[in-house]
XYZ file of C-alpha atoms in Angstrom:
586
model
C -34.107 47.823 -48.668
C -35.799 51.022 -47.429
C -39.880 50.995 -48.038
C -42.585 52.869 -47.423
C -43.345 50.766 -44.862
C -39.793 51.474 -43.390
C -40.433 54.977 -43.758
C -43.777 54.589 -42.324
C -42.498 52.861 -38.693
C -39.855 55.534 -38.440
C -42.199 58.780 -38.581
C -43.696 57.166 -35.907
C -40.686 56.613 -34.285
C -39.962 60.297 -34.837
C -43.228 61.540 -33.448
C -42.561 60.027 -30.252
C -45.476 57.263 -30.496
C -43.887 54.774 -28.149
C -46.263 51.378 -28.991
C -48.295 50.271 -32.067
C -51.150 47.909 -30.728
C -50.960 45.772 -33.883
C -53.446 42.647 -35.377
C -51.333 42.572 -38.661
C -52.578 40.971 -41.704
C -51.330 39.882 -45.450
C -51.514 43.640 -46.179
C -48.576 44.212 -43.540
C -45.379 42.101 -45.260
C -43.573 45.708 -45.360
C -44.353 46.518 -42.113
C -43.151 43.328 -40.352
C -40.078 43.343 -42.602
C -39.157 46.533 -41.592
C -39.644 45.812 -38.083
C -37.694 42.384 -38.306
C -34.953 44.424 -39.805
C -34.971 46.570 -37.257
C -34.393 44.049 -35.190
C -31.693 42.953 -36.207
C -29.718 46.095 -36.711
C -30.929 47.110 -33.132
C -32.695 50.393 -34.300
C -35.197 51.775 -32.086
C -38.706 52.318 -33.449
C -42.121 51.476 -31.558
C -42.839 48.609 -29.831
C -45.354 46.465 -31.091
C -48.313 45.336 -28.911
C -49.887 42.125 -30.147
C -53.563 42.080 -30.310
C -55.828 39.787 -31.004
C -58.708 41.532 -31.322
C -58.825 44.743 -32.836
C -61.313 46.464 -30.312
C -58.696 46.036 -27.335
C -56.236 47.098 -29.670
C -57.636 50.756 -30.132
C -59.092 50.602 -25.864
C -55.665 50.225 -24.946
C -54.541 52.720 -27.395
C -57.328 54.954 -26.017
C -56.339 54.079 -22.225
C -52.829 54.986 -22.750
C -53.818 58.204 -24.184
C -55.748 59.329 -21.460
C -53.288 58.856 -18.942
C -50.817 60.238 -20.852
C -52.280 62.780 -22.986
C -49.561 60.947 -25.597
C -50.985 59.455 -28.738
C -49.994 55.960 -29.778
C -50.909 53.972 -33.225
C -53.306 51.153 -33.889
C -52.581 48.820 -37.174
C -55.339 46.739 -38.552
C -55.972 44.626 -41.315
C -57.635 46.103 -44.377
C -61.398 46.742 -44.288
C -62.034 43.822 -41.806
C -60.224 44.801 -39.133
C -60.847 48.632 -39.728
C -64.558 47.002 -39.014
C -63.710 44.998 -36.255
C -62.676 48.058 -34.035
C -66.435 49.914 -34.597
C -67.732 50.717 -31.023
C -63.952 51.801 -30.214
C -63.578 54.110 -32.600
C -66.659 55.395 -31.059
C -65.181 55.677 -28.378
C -62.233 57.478 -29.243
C -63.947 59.964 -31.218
C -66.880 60.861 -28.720
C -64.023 61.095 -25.953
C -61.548 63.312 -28.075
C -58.831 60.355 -27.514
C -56.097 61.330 -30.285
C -54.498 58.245 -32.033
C -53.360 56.976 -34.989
C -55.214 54.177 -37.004
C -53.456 52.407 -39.859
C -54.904 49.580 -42.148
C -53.645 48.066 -45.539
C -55.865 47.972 -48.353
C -56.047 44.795 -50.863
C -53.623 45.025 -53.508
C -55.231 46.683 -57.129
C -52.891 44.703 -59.223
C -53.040 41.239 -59.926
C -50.927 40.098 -62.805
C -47.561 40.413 -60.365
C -46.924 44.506 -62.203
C -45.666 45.009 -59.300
C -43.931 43.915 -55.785
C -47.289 43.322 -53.553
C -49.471 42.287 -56.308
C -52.409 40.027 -55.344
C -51.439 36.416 -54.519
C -53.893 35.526 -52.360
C -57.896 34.848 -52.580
C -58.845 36.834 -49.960
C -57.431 39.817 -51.798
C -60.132 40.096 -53.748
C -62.629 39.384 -51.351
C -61.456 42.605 -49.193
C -61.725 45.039 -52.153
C -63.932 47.287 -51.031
C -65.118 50.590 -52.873
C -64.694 53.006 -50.250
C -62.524 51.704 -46.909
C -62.043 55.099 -45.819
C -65.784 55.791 -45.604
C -66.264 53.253 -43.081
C -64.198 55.381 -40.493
C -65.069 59.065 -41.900
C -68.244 59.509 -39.461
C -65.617 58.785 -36.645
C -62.169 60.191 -37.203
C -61.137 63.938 -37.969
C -59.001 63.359 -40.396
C -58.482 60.480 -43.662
C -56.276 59.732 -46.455
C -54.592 57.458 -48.561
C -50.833 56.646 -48.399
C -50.182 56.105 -52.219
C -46.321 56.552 -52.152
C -43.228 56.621 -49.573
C -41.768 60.053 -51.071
C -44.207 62.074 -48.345
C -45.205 59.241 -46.693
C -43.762 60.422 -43.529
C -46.033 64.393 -44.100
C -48.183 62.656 -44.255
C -48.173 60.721 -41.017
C -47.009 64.119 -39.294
C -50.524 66.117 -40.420
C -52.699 63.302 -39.596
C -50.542 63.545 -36.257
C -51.191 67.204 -35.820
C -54.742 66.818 -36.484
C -55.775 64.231 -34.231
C -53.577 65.836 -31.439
C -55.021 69.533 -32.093
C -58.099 70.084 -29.960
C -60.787 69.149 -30.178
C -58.591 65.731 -30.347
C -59.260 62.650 -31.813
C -58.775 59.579 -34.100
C -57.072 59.684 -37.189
C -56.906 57.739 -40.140
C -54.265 56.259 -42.750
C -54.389 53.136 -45.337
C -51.943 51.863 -47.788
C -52.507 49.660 -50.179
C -49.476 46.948 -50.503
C -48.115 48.263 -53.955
C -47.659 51.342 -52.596
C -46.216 50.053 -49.034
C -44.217 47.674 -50.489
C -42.596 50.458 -52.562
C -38.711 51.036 -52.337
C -38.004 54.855 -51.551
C -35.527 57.197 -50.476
C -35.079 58.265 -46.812
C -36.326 61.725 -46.259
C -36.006 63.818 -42.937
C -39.447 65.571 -41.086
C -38.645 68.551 -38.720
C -40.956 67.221 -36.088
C -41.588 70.527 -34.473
C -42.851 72.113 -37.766
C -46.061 69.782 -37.084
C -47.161 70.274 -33.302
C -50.210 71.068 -32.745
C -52.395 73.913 -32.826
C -51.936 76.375 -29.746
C -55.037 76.025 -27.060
C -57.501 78.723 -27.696
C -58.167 81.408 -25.194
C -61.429 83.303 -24.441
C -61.528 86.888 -26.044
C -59.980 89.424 -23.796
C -63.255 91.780 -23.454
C -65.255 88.873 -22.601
C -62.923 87.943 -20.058
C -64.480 91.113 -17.827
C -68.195 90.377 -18.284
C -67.821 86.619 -17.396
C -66.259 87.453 -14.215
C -68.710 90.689 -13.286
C -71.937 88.290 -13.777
C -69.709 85.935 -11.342
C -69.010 87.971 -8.823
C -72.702 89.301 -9.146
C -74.097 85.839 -9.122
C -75.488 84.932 -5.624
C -75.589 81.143 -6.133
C -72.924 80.463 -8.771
C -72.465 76.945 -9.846
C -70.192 75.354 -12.017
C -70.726 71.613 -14.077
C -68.209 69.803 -15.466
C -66.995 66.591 -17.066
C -64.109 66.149 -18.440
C -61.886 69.103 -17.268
C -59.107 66.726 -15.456
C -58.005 65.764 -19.090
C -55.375 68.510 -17.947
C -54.279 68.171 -14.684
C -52.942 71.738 -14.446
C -56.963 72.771 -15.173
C -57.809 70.909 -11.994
C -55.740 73.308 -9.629
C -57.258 76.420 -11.269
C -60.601 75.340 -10.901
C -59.490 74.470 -7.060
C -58.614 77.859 -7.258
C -61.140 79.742 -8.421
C -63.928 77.899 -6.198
C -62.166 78.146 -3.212
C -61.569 82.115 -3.615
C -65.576 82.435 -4.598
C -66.692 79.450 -2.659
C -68.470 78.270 -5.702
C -70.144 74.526 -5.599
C -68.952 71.584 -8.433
C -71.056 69.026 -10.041
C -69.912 66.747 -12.284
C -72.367 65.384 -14.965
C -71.057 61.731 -16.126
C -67.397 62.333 -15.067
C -64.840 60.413 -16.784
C -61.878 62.228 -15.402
C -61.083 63.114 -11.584
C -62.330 66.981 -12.323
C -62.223 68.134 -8.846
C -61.316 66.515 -5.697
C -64.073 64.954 -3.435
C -62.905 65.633 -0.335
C -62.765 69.368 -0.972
C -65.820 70.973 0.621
C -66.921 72.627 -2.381
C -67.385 69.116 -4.325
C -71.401 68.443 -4.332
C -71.256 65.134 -5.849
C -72.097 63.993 -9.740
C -75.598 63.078 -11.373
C -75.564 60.235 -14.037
C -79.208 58.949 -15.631
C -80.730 60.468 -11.963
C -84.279 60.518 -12.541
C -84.547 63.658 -9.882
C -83.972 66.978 -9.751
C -80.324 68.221 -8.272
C -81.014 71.165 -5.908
C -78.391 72.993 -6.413
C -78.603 73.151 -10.425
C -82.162 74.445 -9.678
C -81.413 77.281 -7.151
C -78.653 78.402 -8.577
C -78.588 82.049 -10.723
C -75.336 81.288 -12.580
C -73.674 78.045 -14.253
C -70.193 77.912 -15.571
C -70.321 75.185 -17.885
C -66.913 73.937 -18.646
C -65.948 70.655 -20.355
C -69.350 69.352 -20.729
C -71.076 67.428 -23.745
C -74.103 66.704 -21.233
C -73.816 69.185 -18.372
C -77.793 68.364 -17.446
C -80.933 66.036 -18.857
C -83.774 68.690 -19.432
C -86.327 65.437 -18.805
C -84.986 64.918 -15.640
C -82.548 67.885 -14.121
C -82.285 71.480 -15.522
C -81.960 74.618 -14.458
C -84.326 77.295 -13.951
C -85.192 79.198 -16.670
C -83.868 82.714 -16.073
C -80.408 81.431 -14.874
C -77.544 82.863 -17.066
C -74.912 80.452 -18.201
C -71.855 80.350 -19.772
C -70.332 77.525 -21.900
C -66.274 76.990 -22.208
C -65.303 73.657 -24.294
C -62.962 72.727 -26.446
C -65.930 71.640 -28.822
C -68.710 74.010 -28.098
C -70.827 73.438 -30.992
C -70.867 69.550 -31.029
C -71.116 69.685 -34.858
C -71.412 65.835 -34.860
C -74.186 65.551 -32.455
C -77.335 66.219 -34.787
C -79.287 67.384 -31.967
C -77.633 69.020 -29.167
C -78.736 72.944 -27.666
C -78.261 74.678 -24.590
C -78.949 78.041 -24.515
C -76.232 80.167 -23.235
C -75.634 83.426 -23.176
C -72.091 83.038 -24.429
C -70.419 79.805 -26.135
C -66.731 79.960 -25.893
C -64.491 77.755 -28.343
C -61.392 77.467 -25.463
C -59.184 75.011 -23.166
C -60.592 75.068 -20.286
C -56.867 75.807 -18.645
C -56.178 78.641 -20.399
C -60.023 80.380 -19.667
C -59.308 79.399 -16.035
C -55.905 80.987 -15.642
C -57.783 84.075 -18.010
C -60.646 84.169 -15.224
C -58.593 83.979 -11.994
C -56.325 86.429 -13.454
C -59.252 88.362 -14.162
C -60.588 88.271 -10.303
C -57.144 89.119 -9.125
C -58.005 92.900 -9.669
C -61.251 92.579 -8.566
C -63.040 93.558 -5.405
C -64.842 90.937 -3.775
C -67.394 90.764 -1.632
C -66.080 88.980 1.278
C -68.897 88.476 3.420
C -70.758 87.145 0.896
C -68.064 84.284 0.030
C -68.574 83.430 3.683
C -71.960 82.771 3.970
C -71.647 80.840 0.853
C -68.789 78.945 2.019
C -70.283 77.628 5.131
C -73.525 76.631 3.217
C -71.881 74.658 0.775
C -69.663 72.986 2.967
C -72.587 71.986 4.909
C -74.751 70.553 1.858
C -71.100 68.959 1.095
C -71.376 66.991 4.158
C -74.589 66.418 4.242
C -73.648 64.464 1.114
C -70.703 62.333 2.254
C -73.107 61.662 5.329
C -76.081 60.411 3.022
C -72.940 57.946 0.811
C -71.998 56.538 4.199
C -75.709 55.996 5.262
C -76.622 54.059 1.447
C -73.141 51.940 1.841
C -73.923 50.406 4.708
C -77.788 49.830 3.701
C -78.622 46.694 2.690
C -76.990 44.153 5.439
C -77.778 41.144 3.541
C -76.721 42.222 0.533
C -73.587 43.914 -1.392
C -75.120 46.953 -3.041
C -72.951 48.496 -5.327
C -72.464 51.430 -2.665
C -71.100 48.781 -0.318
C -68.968 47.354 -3.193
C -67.457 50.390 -3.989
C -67.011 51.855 -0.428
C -64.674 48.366 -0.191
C -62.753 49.204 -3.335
C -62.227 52.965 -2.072
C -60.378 51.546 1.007
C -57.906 50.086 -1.292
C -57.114 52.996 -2.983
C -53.993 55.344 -2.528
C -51.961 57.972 -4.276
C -50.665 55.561 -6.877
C -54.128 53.861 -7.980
C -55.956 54.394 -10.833
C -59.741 53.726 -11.200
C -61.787 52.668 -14.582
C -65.137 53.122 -14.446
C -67.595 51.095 -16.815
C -70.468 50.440 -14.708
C -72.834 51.790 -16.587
C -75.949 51.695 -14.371
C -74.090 51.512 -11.207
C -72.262 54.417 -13.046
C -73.293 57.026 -10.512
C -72.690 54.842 -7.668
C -69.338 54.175 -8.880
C -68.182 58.176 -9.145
C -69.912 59.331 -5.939
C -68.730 56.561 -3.973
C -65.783 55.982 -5.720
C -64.750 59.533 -3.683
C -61.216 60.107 -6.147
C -59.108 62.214 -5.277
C -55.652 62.349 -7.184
C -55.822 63.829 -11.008
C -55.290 61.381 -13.435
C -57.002 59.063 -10.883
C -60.189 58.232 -12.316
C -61.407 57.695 -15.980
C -64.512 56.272 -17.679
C -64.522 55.990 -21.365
C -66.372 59.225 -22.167
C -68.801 57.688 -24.610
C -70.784 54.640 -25.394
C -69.597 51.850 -26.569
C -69.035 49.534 -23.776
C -66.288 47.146 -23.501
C -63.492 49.683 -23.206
C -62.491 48.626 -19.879
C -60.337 45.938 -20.470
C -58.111 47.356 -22.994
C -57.592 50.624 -21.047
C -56.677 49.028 -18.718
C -53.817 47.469 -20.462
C -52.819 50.645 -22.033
C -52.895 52.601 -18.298
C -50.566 50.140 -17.075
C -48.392 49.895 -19.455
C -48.055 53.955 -19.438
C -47.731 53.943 -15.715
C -46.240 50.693 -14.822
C -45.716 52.016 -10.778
C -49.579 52.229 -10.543
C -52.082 49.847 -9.528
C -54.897 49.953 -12.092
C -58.449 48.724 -11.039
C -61.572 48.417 -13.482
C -64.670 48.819 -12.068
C -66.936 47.398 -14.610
C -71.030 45.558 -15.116
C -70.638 41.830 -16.238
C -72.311 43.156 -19.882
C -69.340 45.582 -20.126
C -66.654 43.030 -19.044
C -68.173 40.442 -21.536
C -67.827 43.197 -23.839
C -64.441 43.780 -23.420
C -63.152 40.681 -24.759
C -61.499 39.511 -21.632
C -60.176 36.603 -23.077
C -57.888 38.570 -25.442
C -57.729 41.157 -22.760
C -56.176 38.621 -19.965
C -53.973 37.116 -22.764
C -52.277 40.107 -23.354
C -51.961 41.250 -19.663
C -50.180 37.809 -18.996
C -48.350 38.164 -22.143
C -46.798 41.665 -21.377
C -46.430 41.793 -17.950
C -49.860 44.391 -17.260
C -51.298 42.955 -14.260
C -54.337 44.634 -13.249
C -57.676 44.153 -10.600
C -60.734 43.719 -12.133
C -64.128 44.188 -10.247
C -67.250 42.944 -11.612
C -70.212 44.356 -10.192
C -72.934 41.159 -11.699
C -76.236 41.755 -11.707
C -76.668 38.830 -14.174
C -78.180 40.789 -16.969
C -78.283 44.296 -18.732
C -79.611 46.863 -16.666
C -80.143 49.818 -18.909
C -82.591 48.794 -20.828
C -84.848 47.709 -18.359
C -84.250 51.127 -17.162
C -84.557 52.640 -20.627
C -88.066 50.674 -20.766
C -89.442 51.403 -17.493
C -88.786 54.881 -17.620
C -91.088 55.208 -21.520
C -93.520 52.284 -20.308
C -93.441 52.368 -15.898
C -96.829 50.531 -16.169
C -96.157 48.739 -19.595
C -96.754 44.816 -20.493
C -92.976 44.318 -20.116
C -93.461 45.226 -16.678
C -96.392 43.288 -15.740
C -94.455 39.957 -17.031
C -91.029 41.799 -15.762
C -89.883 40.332 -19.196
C -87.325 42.466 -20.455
C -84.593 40.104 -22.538
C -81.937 40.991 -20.799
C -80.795 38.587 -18.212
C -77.695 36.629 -18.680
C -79.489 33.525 -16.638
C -77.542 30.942 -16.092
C -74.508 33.083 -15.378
C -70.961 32.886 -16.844
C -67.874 31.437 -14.904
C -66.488 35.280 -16.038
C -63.501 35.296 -13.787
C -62.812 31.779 -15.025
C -62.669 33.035 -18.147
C -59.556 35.467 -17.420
C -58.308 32.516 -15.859
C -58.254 30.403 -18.724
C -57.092 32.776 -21.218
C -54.260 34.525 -19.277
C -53.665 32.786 -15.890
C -55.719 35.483 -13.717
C -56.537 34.858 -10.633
C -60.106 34.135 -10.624
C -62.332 34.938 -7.650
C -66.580 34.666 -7.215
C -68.328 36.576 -4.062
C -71.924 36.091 -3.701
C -72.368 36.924 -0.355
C -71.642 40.323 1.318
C -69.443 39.114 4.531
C -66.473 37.574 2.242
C -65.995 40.968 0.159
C -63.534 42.614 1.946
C -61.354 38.885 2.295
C -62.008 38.467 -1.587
C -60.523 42.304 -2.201
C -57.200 42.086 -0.316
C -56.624 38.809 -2.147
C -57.084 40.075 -5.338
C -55.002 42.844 -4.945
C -52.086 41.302 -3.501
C -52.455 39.164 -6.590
C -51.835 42.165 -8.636
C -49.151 43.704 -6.706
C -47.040 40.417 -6.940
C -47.519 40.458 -10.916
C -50.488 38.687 -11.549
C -54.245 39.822 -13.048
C -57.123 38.692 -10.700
C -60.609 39.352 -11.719
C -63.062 39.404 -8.650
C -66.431 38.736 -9.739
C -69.259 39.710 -6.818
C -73.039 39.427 -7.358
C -74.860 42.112 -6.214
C -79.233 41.974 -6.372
C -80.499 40.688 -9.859
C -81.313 42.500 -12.370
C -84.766 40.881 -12.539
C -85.067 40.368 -8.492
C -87.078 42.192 -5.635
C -83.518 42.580 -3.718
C -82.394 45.363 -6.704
C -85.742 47.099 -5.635
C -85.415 46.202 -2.064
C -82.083 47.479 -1.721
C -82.533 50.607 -3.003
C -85.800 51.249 -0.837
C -83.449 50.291 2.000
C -81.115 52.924 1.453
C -83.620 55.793 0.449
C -85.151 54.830 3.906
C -81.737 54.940 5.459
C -80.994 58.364 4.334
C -84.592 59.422 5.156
């Protein structure tokens, strides 16, 4: 019996989606026929990842993605589960993560009319008016699978869409009738549905840009997420190294530039300061940036000239968003970078200039890595998350990939962090927290070879789900190291408060609902749910032991979740600590 179900799994197969991260329900009987069949006839379609929640589902869908750049496919259960995965599809649509959801609908017959009619109670409980509404605010693309003769064009647009930039989530649902439906094989041409080409800046452009470049005295350039494309990295290398033009990057979550190159000037988070170099500088390249700058807290002077390239330069879904610019450019930030260095080639340039520039920037550029040495070792009787992180760092090599969800300690994280290596670093690129955990899976199972270490707050682990999270890295064989930097509470929105209300009631009482007081056993819950090894540091002089541990844990094929208190999120030590370093950098 072929299906649309059957039909389904195998334009998958044909797209080259390699896992389906699956919490299947009683709309799924076609699809986990069709895969037992399969089965048994040893044909090769995708491998199903079971999930047991449907937020690390779509995380590890979204992790693999952005190691990979290859989209995979996510398969809930009707409106429920399509609900359940909320703050991930967030995340996958404010990050540009291309993948491909699937849920079943209830059946709309119920007199047995026809195979898949409604047998069970819950099918008319998860009737809902409008299931595809609930993800149209967050995917780029919708529809409705209502037969299996073009069920598989289907699946190939809503492929092409979500993998054409900007990319993003996608959406299908079947109801059973129709997925239950017995149909004729058809055959896709899978390269008549790639992608759309990457978009290039308009030739005449091209020449002003780089004159008001080469005329700029203190060029800067901001950035984000450029090392989505590794290749993008090296041009950027090198065009600053040819105009000895600083980098910042504003809330990286890729490796955008490499930290040990002298024209790397660090990365600003929530800073509540001014960066220097944003404010003296007479030219800003923005490239790959939804937030290049805060205008509460860090801008730029007001008669700089910029210029915006992004793959999404309007950021139609962001109600209010502005920066003026003197030209937006709709363009992959590869292709404008290959344009502009291309561009410079026949260009005279002012050597003595790039010089003077050069040594000044690779001064500030170790002034910097002097002040991160100075704040990790401030602190003695404490483990600030500087000091954390300077720990993990000396773990890292070539093959090791970092997550970063540390929200507050964000900033610490990516300046500390000091990465390197593209495709070495990633955050989650939006807001939602909890994505940690399932990336993780996904990384490792794209990129087995690696080591794969999350770096995440004890709100964003609990997040995560780590019990489903550890059961499925037990269950297929993704071991990864998980760092907890616990501060017992939420952070941000004491931050969020103090900085509205600095001398407000909350304050005064230093009340803000957010501690998590008494604290969690949260490595023993990893433990207990997938056999990770579970490890709690509280004080600053077993760190380093605690570290090796847990990574030889993880090299030998086992999870291990090291969780290490650093000051309170209601104590004098978070305050203390911090005066300590400013003080030490002073």
């Amino acid at each position: 019996m072929y299906t649309t179900g059957t039909a389904f799994l195998e334009a998958l197969k044909e797209a080259g989606v390699s896992y389906i991260f699956a919490n299947l329900g009683s709309d799924h009987p076609s699809i986990i026929e069709s895969l037992a069949i399969a089965k048994q006839e040893n044909r090769e379609l995708p491998k199903v990842i079971i999930c047991p929640h449907e937020f690390v589902a779509l995380s590890a869908a979204h992790g693999y993605a952005q190691a990979t750049g290859e989209l995979q496919a996510v398969i809930v259960h009707v409106e429920c589960g399509t609900q359940n995965m909320g703050g991930a599809i967030h995340n996958a649509y404010k990050s540009r993560v291309p993948v491909l959801v699937f849920a079943g609908a209830s059946p709309f017959t119920q007199e047995g009319e026809l195979t898949g009619s409604r047998n069970e109670f819950i099918h008319w409980i998860q009737d809902v008016f409008d299931q595809r509404g609930i993800m149209r605010g967050y995917s780029k693309y919708d529809n409705e699978i209502r037969t299996g003769t073009n069920v598989k064009q289907l699946v190939h647009r809503a492929l092409q869409i979500a993998k054409s930039d900007p990319a993003g989530p996608v959406y299908l649902m079947g109801p059973r009738e129709a997925m239950e439906q017995e149909t004729e094989r058809i055959t896709v041409q899978k390269e008549l549905w790639e992608p759309i080409a990457p978009a290039a800046l308009p030739p005449k452009q091209i020449e002003q840009l780089a004159e008001d470049l080469l005329s700029a005295k203190k060029p800067l350039i901001v950035t984000s997420y450029l090392g989505r494309k590794k290749e993008a990295v090296e041009e950027l290398i090198r065009l600053c190294e040819r105009l000895a033009i600083p980098v910042i990057e504003s809330v990286p979550h890729q490796m955008n530039f490499p930290a040990d190159n002298p024209m790397h000037c660090g990365s600003y988070w929530n800073d509540p300061k001014q960066n220097e170099l944003l404010a003296e500088a007479d030219f800003v390249l923005v490239l790959d940036s939804d937030v290049p700058w805060i205008p509460t807290k860090n801008k730029p002077s007001e008669n700089i000239t910029v210029y915006y390239i992004d793959i999404d330069p309007l950021k139609e879904d962001m109600p209010l968003w502005y920066i003026p610019s003197k030209c937006f450019f709709k363009a992959d930030a590869l292709t404008a970078l290959q344009q502009i260095n291309a561009s410079l080639d026949a260009k005279k340039i002012d050597q003595k200039t790039v010089s003077a520039r050069r040594d000044e920037i690779t001064a500030f550029h170790e002034r910097l890595k002097e002040q991160r040495r100075k704040l990790e070792q401030a602190g003695e009787d404490v483990t600030t998350p500087e000091y954390l992180t300077a720990c993990v760092r000396e773990l890292m090599d070539e093959d090791t990939i970092i997550l970063n969800e540390g929200i507050t300690n964000y900033g610490a994280i990516s300046n500390h962090i000091e990465a390197t290596v593209p495709g070495s670093y990633f955050g989650s690129g939006a807001g939602s927290l909890g994505w940690n955990g399932g990336a993780a899976i996904g990384m490792k199972l794209a990129y087995p070879e690696k080591t794969v270490i999350s770096l995440t707050g004890d709100g964003s682990y609990l997040f995560s789900v780590p019990s489903t999270v550890h059961w499925m890295a037990k269950r297929y064989e993704t071991p990864f190291l998980t760092v907890i930097y616990n501060n017992q509470g939420w952070c941000a929105p004491k931050h969020s408060t103090l900085g509205v209300y600095p001398n407000g009631v909350a304050n005064a009482y230093q009340d803000f609902y957010v501690h998590f007081d008494p604290p969690a056993d949260l490595a023993g819950v990893a433990a207990s749910a997938g056999e990770a090894h579970p490890i709690t540091v509280k004080e600053r002089s077993k760190l380093k032991e605690a570290l090796a541990e847990g990574l030889k844990q993880v090299k030998e094929g086992r999870s291990a979740v090291i969780d290490v208190y650093i000051p309170h999120v209601y104590s004098d030590g978070e305050v203390n600590a911090e005066k300590t370093a400013k003080e030490t950098m002073q």
